[in-house]
């Protein structure tokens, strides 16, 4: 049995992957494409929060919102200026894939020029440790978990109880019919991309006090949340959450047990899942 | 006696395209600088890999692990020469064979699931190869990598081609390799295989109901790509005289993909060739810029601009065709017929 | 055992039976019409026969050989070709390319021969080009040979669908509503062609809404309603049966 700290670490990782995977799936279900540069929005979230807190001295919770909004707008711009123009029928997913992958280079390059290459870290915003006798947890980490739960609940409310959520669900199920009923698919795409990127940014910013901030911090969460989506089933929001949870724990626990081969095990697991059940754990059966 | 009709609209563009190729062949006559030649040699490696990617894409599949086959080829050749003491030529040949066999095995298991799932599986496969190369210390020397030797000199009577003295032999070796790959791919595209591959991408359900066994053709494309990508990888390792786990990972797979798409996948040979050469040269010159990060920024930006501003679904190579259509004042491909018949 | 035989074929989607316990035998050389109101399982029947779906239970025999559960390409190779209810085309291909690709099954030479362009392959290729052009002439697609398939009008796309199915040289042709969305003249043109195709020895199974087409063409008719076969026989007789009229018009109107 791994020590409690490992499980806690797993939970924290789950939180990132969950939030990121949720945003990616949301974008996928509306636009029908994977946003490969999702990790870079996560990275921008971390960087914006770093500047807001360390340079401008804005309190952490407010800078979190600022970063979500700023990166959300960036995501909308990307959708409007690039994805919408590249997403053509037939080969659309391919061209969007290549465009967003090129954006990885673009964004990482921009970030290294502006931010510099070195790791930077925020000091703990909520210092102190909660001692539970058996093990202890820093308040910061508890904050991450609570924040993730809040974000998820908020997303649930937005998707299920608001008009825009209704529109989003309608477009994800039947874009043509939704369009005929007066829902602008283009506008919904932009909004959803904004929401997805804002979620990635929130994941990045809430992590900034715990993990170091640098221009390449988005790569691993990106791959991991991609795998989480695959495990959960591409296109399924529940799947994204469960996949994120599974992957976070798996990653930390396997890494504890068998060190460097953890990644190999993880990738083989993903390949096996895809071969046996391509639609993932929660996806609808394909045929 | 048959009189051959010469269609100038086909011939002139071909002659114009032949000029840079002829210049390429004679470059070592004018300059033997290691710098210039290396850029072209290395672009050649990526040209082959990009062609392989385009071939797989022809069948409608999107491989994100092509660099892994380069790594397999590179390591296979390096292990055979360094650890087993083989000489260069047989191990170079075996590199392609091994890479092809692995592609065949992986392909026949994995190509059952198509589309995005296939992309993620190949991505995972690429990562597995990288991690294994990093951790199987006994075989691959881990992170330090292997140092494969340069090819043995070829002795032709009194004339000796020595790969250690200059890069010119490498240069012609590369040109030969690219030429052979192009020829094979061009011929595949022209044969019935080309049409069958195309039908898979164009509509796999319809293709299947016409009696085409999808798996067979997907595996053929994947394997052929694997073989040639393996050769490219082996060449890469021997030319740089090093192979490490970090040289050929996910980011290289992604670059292969970008090169193919930007060049244009409407043709199996010319598109990846143009894309790989242009982007490699661009990348080399950009990396000489002094500010860190500007390289990635401009590279990514250039690719995005190309994708946004080119007509949808086409690459750079299609501009060439468009240019000649303008020159000969031909109408666009077709006009949409009016609604009533 | 007859030419093509379905025994107790059932296909369920979840709890819903799209077709239930269908027994049907098709004789060589006939035109069998399958009719039924919307949602009665006609297209599902074709999809099951060509293995687009696997039947939940029951089996299908072709020339005495069990074909249910085979891959779609195997079934096509045995000589059963189909068209689709909607216009499904090879994206980005011209008319000629679409049909040439579909002639895949007609080649006897293997891929290696085609790669090396041996004499046998080139001869065969020329022969097949000839056949394909004849086919296009017959279906009046010849003028559009070099046009992209997606640019054709709806009626011509339907004809192209038939051309694609015929290109594989089938013994049995399953047509899924070939005349949808056509006016009378166009429909009659299709009828003429189906008759011509039938005369070359191809067995035709025809799903149709258009009664006129069916009465003109079919030698035998089977009627489906809610996934169950309710009648079978000569077109004229079947159409006067009480169950059939009820299925189409509802009970109360009588």
Coordinates of N, CA and C in Angstrom, one line a residue, chain C residues 5-132:
Chain C
X5 N -31.1 -17.3 -49.5 CA -32.2 -17.6 -48.6 C -31.9 -17.1 -47.2
X6 N -32.9 -16.5 -46.6 CA -32.9 -15.9 -45.3 C -33.7 -16.8 -44.4
X7 N -33.2 -17.3 -43.3 CA -34.0 -18.1 -42.4 C -34.0 -17.5 -41.0
X8 N -35.2 -17.2 -40.6 CA -35.4 -16.7 -39.2 C -34.5 -15.5 -38.8
X9 N -34.3 -14.6 -39.7 CA -33.3 -13.5 -39.5 C -34.0 -12.5 -38.6
X10 N -33.3 -12.2 -37.5 CA -33.7 -11.1 -36.6 C -32.6 -10.2 -36.3
X11 N -32.9 -8.9 -36.3 CA -31.9 -7.9 -35.9 C -32.5 -7.0 -34.8
X12 N -31.9 -6.9 -33.7 CA -32.4 -6.1 -32.6 C -31.4 -4.9 -32.4
X13 N -31.9 -3.8 -32.2 CA -31.1 -2.6 -31.7 C -31.6 -2.4 -30.2
X14 N -30.7 -2.8 -29.3 CA -31.2 -2.8 -27.9 C -32.4 -3.7 -27.7
X15 N -33.5 -3.2 -27.3 CA -34.7 -4.0 -27.1 C -35.5 -4.1 -28.4
X16 N -35.3 -3.1 -29.2 CA -36.2 -2.9 -30.4 C -35.8 -3.9 -31.5
X17 N -36.7 -4.6 -32.0 CA -36.5 -5.5 -33.1 C -36.7 -4.7 -34.4
X18 N -35.7 -4.5 -35.2 CA -35.9 -3.8 -36.5 C -36.5 -4.7 -37.5
X19 N -36.0 -6.0 -37.5 CA -36.6 -7.0 -38.3 C -36.7 -8.2 -37.4
X20 N -37.8 -9.0 -37.6 CA -38.0 -10.1 -36.7 C -38.4 -11.3 -37.5
X21 N -37.6 -12.4 -37.3 CA -37.9 -13.7 -37.8 C -38.3 -13.7 -39.3
X22 N -37.5 -13.1 -40.1 CA -37.8 -13.0 -41.5 C -37.3 -14.3 -42.2
X23 N -38.2 -14.9 -43.0 CA -37.9 -16.0 -43.9 C -38.1 -15.5 -45.3
X24 N -37.1 -15.6 -46.1 CA -37.3 -15.1 -47.5 C -36.4 -15.9 -48.4
X25 N -37.0 -16.3 -49.5 CA -36.0 -17.0 -50.5 C -36.1 -16.2 -51.8
X26 N -35.0 -16.1 -52.4 CA -34.8 -15.3 -53.6 C -34.4 -16.3 -54.7
X27 N -35.1 -16.3 -55.9 CA -34.7 -17.2 -56.9 C -33.8 -16.5 -57.9
X28 N -33.0 -17.3 -58.6 CA -32.0 -16.7 -59.5 C -32.7 -16.0 -60.6
X29 N -32.2 -14.8 -60.9 CA -32.7 -14.1 -62.1 C -34.0 -13.3 -61.9
X30 N -34.6 -13.3 -60.7 CA -35.8 -12.6 -60.6 C -35.6 -11.1 -60.1
X31 N -36.6 -10.3 -60.1 CA -36.6 -9.0 -59.4 C -37.5 -9.1 -58.3
X32 N -37.0 -9.1 -57.1 CA -37.8 -9.2 -55.9 C -38.0 -7.8 -55.3
X33 N -39.2 -7.4 -55.2 CA -39.4 -6.1 -54.5 C -39.7 -6.3 -53.1
X34 N -39.2 -5.3 -52.3 CA -39.5 -5.4 -50.9 C -40.2 -4.0 -50.5
X35 N -41.4 -4.1 -50.1 CA -42.1 -2.8 -49.7 C -42.5 -2.8 -48.3
X36 N -42.9 -1.7 -47.9 CA -43.3 -1.5 -46.5 C -43.3 -0.1 -46.1
X37 N -44.1 0.3 -45.1 CA -44.1 1.7 -44.7 C -42.7 2.1 -44.1
X38 N -42.6 3.4 -43.9 CA -41.3 3.9 -43.3 C -41.1 3.2 -41.9
X39 N -39.8 2.8 -41.7 CA -39.5 2.2 -40.4 C -39.9 0.8 -40.3
X40 N -40.2 0.1 -41.4 CA -40.6 -1.3 -41.3 C -39.5 -2.2 -41.4
X41 N -38.2 -1.7 -41.6 CA -37.1 -2.6 -41.5 C -36.6 -3.0 -42.9
X42 N -36.9 -2.3 -43.9 CA -36.5 -2.7 -45.3 C -35.0 -2.5 -45.4
X43 N -34.5 -1.3 -45.0 CA -33.1 -1.0 -45.2 C -32.3 -1.9 -44.2
X44 N -32.8 -2.1 -43.0 CA -32.1 -3.0 -42.1 C -31.9 -4.4 -42.7
X45 N -32.9 -4.8 -43.5 CA -32.8 -6.1 -44.1 C -31.6 -6.1 -45.1
X46 N -31.5 -5.1 -45.9 CA -30.3 -5.0 -46.8 C -29.0 -4.9 -46.0
X47 N -29.1 -4.1 -45.0 CA -27.9 -4.0 -44.2 C -27.4 -5.3 -43.5
X48 N -28.4 -6.1 -43.1 CA -28.1 -7.4 -42.5 C -27.5 -8.3 -43.6
X49 N -28.2 -8.3 -44.8 CA -27.7 -9.2 -45.9 C -26.3 -8.9 -46.3
X50 N -25.9 -7.6 -46.2 CA -24.5 -7.3 -46.7 C -23.6 -7.2 -45.5
X51 N -24.0 -7.6 -44.3 CA -23.1 -7.6 -43.1 C -22.8 -6.2 -42.6
X52 N -23.5 -5.2 -43.1 CA -23.3 -3.9 -42.5 C -23.6 -4.0 -41.0
X53 N -24.7 -4.8 -40.7 CA -25.0 -5.2 -39.4 C -24.9 -6.7 -39.3
X54 N -24.6 -7.2 -38.1 CA -24.6 -8.6 -37.9 C -26.1 -9.0 -37.5
X55 N -26.7 -10.0 -38.0 CA -28.0 -10.4 -37.5 C -27.9 -10.9 -36.1
X56 N -28.9 -10.5 -35.3 CA -28.9 -11.0 -33.9 C -29.1 -12.5 -33.8
X57 N -30.0 -13.0 -34.7 CA -30.1 -14.5 -34.8 C -30.6 -14.8 -36.2
X58 N -30.5 -16.1 -36.5 CA -30.9 -16.5 -37.9 C -29.7 -16.5 -38.8
X59 N -29.9 -17.1 -40.0 CA -28.8 -17.1 -40.9 C -29.2 -16.9 -42.3
X60 N -28.2 -16.5 -43.1 CA -28.5 -16.2 -44.5 C -27.6 -17.1 -45.4
X61 N -28.2 -17.7 -46.4 CA -27.4 -18.6 -47.2 C -27.4 -18.1 -48.6
X62 N -26.2 -18.1 -49.3 CA -26.1 -17.7 -50.7 C -25.5 -18.9 -51.4
X63 N -26.3 -19.5 -52.4 CA -25.9 -20.7 -53.1 C -25.5 -21.8 -52.1
X64 N -26.3 -21.9 -51.1 CA -26.1 -23.0 -50.2 C -24.9 -22.7 -49.2
X65 N -24.3 -21.6 -49.3 CA -23.2 -21.3 -48.3 C -23.7 -20.2 -47.3
X66 N -23.3 -20.5 -46.1 CA -23.8 -19.5 -45.0 C -23.0 -18.2 -45.2
X67 N -23.6 -17.1 -45.3 CA -22.9 -15.8 -45.5 C -23.1 -14.9 -44.3
X68 N -24.1 -15.2 -43.4 CA -24.3 -14.2 -42.3 C -23.1 -14.3 -41.4
X69 N -22.6 -13.1 -41.0 CA -21.4 -13.1 -40.1 C -20.1 -12.9 -40.9
X70 N -20.2 -13.1 -42.2 CA -18.9 -12.8 -43.0 C -18.7 -11.3 -43.0
X71 N -17.5 -10.9 -43.3 CA -17.2 -9.5 -43.5 C -17.8 -8.9 -44.7
X72 N -18.2 -7.6 -44.7 CA -18.8 -7.1 -45.9 C -18.0 -7.3 -47.2
X73 N -16.7 -7.2 -47.1 CA -15.9 -7.4 -48.4 C -16.0 -8.8 -48.9
X74 N -16.1 -9.8 -48.0 CA -16.2 -11.2 -48.4 C -17.5 -11.3 -49.1
X75 N -18.6 -10.7 -48.6 CA -19.9 -10.9 -49.2 C -19.9 -10.2 -50.6
X76 N -19.2 -9.1 -50.7 CA -19.1 -8.5 -52.0 C -18.4 -9.4 -52.9
X77 N -17.3 -10.0 -52.4 CA -16.5 -10.9 -53.3 C -17.3 -12.1 -53.7
X78 N -18.3 -12.5 -53.0 CA -19.2 -13.6 -53.4 C -20.1 -13.2 -54.5
X79 N -20.3 -11.9 -54.7 CA -21.1 -11.4 -55.8 C -22.4 -10.8 -55.3
X80 N -22.4 -10.2 -54.1 CA -23.6 -9.5 -53.7 C -23.3 -8.0 -53.5
X81 N -23.8 -7.2 -54.4 CA -23.5 -5.8 -54.3 C -24.7 -5.0 -53.9
X82 N -24.5 -3.8 -53.4 CA -25.6 -3.0 -52.9 C -25.4 -1.6 -53.2
X83 N -26.6 -0.8 -53.1 CA -26.5 0.6 -53.1 C -27.0 1.1 -51.8
X84 N -26.8 2.4 -51.5 CA -27.2 2.9 -50.2 C -28.4 3.8 -50.3
X85 N -29.1 4.0 -49.2 CA -30.3 4.8 -49.2 C -30.0 6.2 -49.5
X86 N -28.9 6.7 -48.9 CA -28.5 8.1 -49.2 C -27.4 8.1 -50.2
X87 N -27.1 9.2 -50.8 CA -26.0 9.2 -51.8 C -24.7 9.2 -51.1
X88 N -24.1 8.0 -51.1 CA -22.8 7.8 -50.5 C -21.8 7.7 -51.6
X89 N -20.8 8.6 -51.6 CA -19.9 8.6 -52.7 C -18.4 8.6 -52.2
X90 N -17.5 8.4 -53.1 CA -16.1 8.6 -52.7 C -15.8 10.1 -52.8
X91 N -15.5 10.6 -51.6 CA -15.3 12.1 -51.6 C -14.1 12.5 -52.4
X92 N -14.4 13.5 -53.3 CA -13.2 14.1 -54.0 C -12.9 13.3 -55.3
X93 N -13.6 12.2 -55.6 CA -13.3 11.5 -56.8 C -14.2 11.9 -58.0
X94 N -13.7 11.7 -59.2 CA -14.5 12.0 -60.3 C -15.4 10.7 -60.6
X95 N -16.3 10.8 -61.5 CA -17.2 9.7 -61.8 C -16.4 8.5 -62.2
X96 N -15.5 8.7 -63.1 CA -14.7 7.6 -63.6 C -13.9 7.0 -62.5
X97 N -13.2 7.8 -61.7 CA -12.4 7.3 -60.6 C -13.2 6.4 -59.7
X98 N -14.4 7.0 -59.3 CA -15.3 6.2 -58.4 C -15.6 4.8 -59.0
X99 N -15.9 4.8 -60.2 CA -16.3 3.5 -60.8 C -15.1 2.6 -61.0
X100 N -14.0 3.2 -61.4 CA -12.8 2.4 -61.6 C -12.3 1.7 -60.3
X101 N -12.4 2.5 -59.2 CA -12.0 2.0 -57.9 C -12.9 0.8 -57.5
X102 N -14.2 1.0 -57.9 CA -15.2 0.0 -57.5 C -15.1 -1.3 -58.3
X103 N -14.4 -1.2 -59.4 CA -14.2 -2.4 -60.2 C -13.1 -3.3 -59.6
X104 N -12.7 -3.0 -58.4 CA -11.7 -3.8 -57.7 C -11.8 -5.3 -57.8
X105 N -13.0 -5.8 -57.7 CA -13.2 -7.2 -57.6 C -13.0 -7.9 -59.0
X106 N -13.1 -7.1 -60.1 CA -13.0 -7.7 -61.4 C -11.6 -8.0 -61.8
X107 N -10.6 -7.5 -61.0 CA -9.2 -7.8 -61.4 C -8.8 -9.3 -61.0
X108 N -8.1 -9.9 -61.9 CA -7.6 -11.3 -61.6 C -6.1 -11.1 -61.1
X109 N -5.5 -10.1 -61.7 CA -4.0 -9.9 -61.3 C -3.9 -9.4 -59.9
X110 N -2.8 -9.8 -59.3 CA -2.6 -9.3 -57.9 C -1.9 -8.0 -57.8
X111 N -1.8 -7.5 -56.5 CA -1.2 -6.2 -56.3 C 0.2 -6.1 -56.8
X112 N 1.0 -7.2 -56.6 CA 2.4 -7.1 -57.0 C 2.5 -6.9 -58.6
X113 N 1.6 -7.6 -59.3 CA 1.6 -7.5 -60.7 C 1.2 -6.0 -61.1
X114 N 0.3 -5.5 -60.4 CA -0.1 -4.1 -60.7 C 1.0 -3.1 -60.4
X115 N 1.7 -3.4 -59.3 CA 2.8 -2.6 -58.9 C 3.9 -2.6 -60.0
X116 N 4.2 -3.8 -60.5 CA 5.3 -3.9 -61.5 C 4.8 -3.6 -62.9
X117 N 3.5 -3.4 -63.0 CA 2.9 -3.1 -64.3 C 3.2 -4.2 -65.4
X118 N 3.0 -5.4 -65.0 CA 3.3 -6.5 -66.0 C 2.3 -6.4 -67.1
X119 N 2.6 -7.2 -68.2 CA 1.7 -7.1 -69.4 C 0.3 -7.6 -69.0
X120 N 0.2 -8.6 -68.2 CA -1.1 -9.2 -67.9 C -1.9 -8.1 -67.2
X121 N -1.3 -7.3 -66.3 CA -2.0 -6.3 -65.6 C -2.5 -5.2 -66.6
X122 N -1.6 -4.8 -67.5 CA -2.0 -3.7 -68.4 C -3.1 -4.1 -69.3
X123 N -3.1 -5.4 -69.8 CA -4.2 -5.8 -70.6 C -5.5 -5.8 -69.9
X124 N -5.4 -6.4 -68.6 CA -6.6 -6.5 -67.8 C -7.2 -5.1 -67.5
X125 N -6.2 -4.2 -67.2 CA -6.6 -2.8 -66.9 C -7.4 -2.2 -68.1
X126 N -6.9 -2.4 -69.3 CA -7.5 -1.8 -70.5 C -8.9 -2.4 -70.7
X127 N -9.0 -3.7 -70.4 CA -10.3 -4.4 -70.5 C -11.3 -3.8 -69.6
X128 N -10.8 -3.5 -68.3 CA -11.7 -3.1 -67.3 C -12.1 -1.6 -67.6
X129 N -11.2 -0.8 -68.1 CA -11.6 0.5 -68.5 C -12.7 0.5 -69.5
X130 N -12.6 -0.4 -70.5 CA -13.6 -0.6 -71.5 C -14.9 -0.9 -70.9
X131 N -14.9 -1.9 -70.0 CA -16.1 -2.3 -69.3 C -16.8 -1.2 -68.6
X132 N -15.9 -0.4 -67.8 CA -16.5 0.7 -67.0 C -17.1 1.7 -67.9

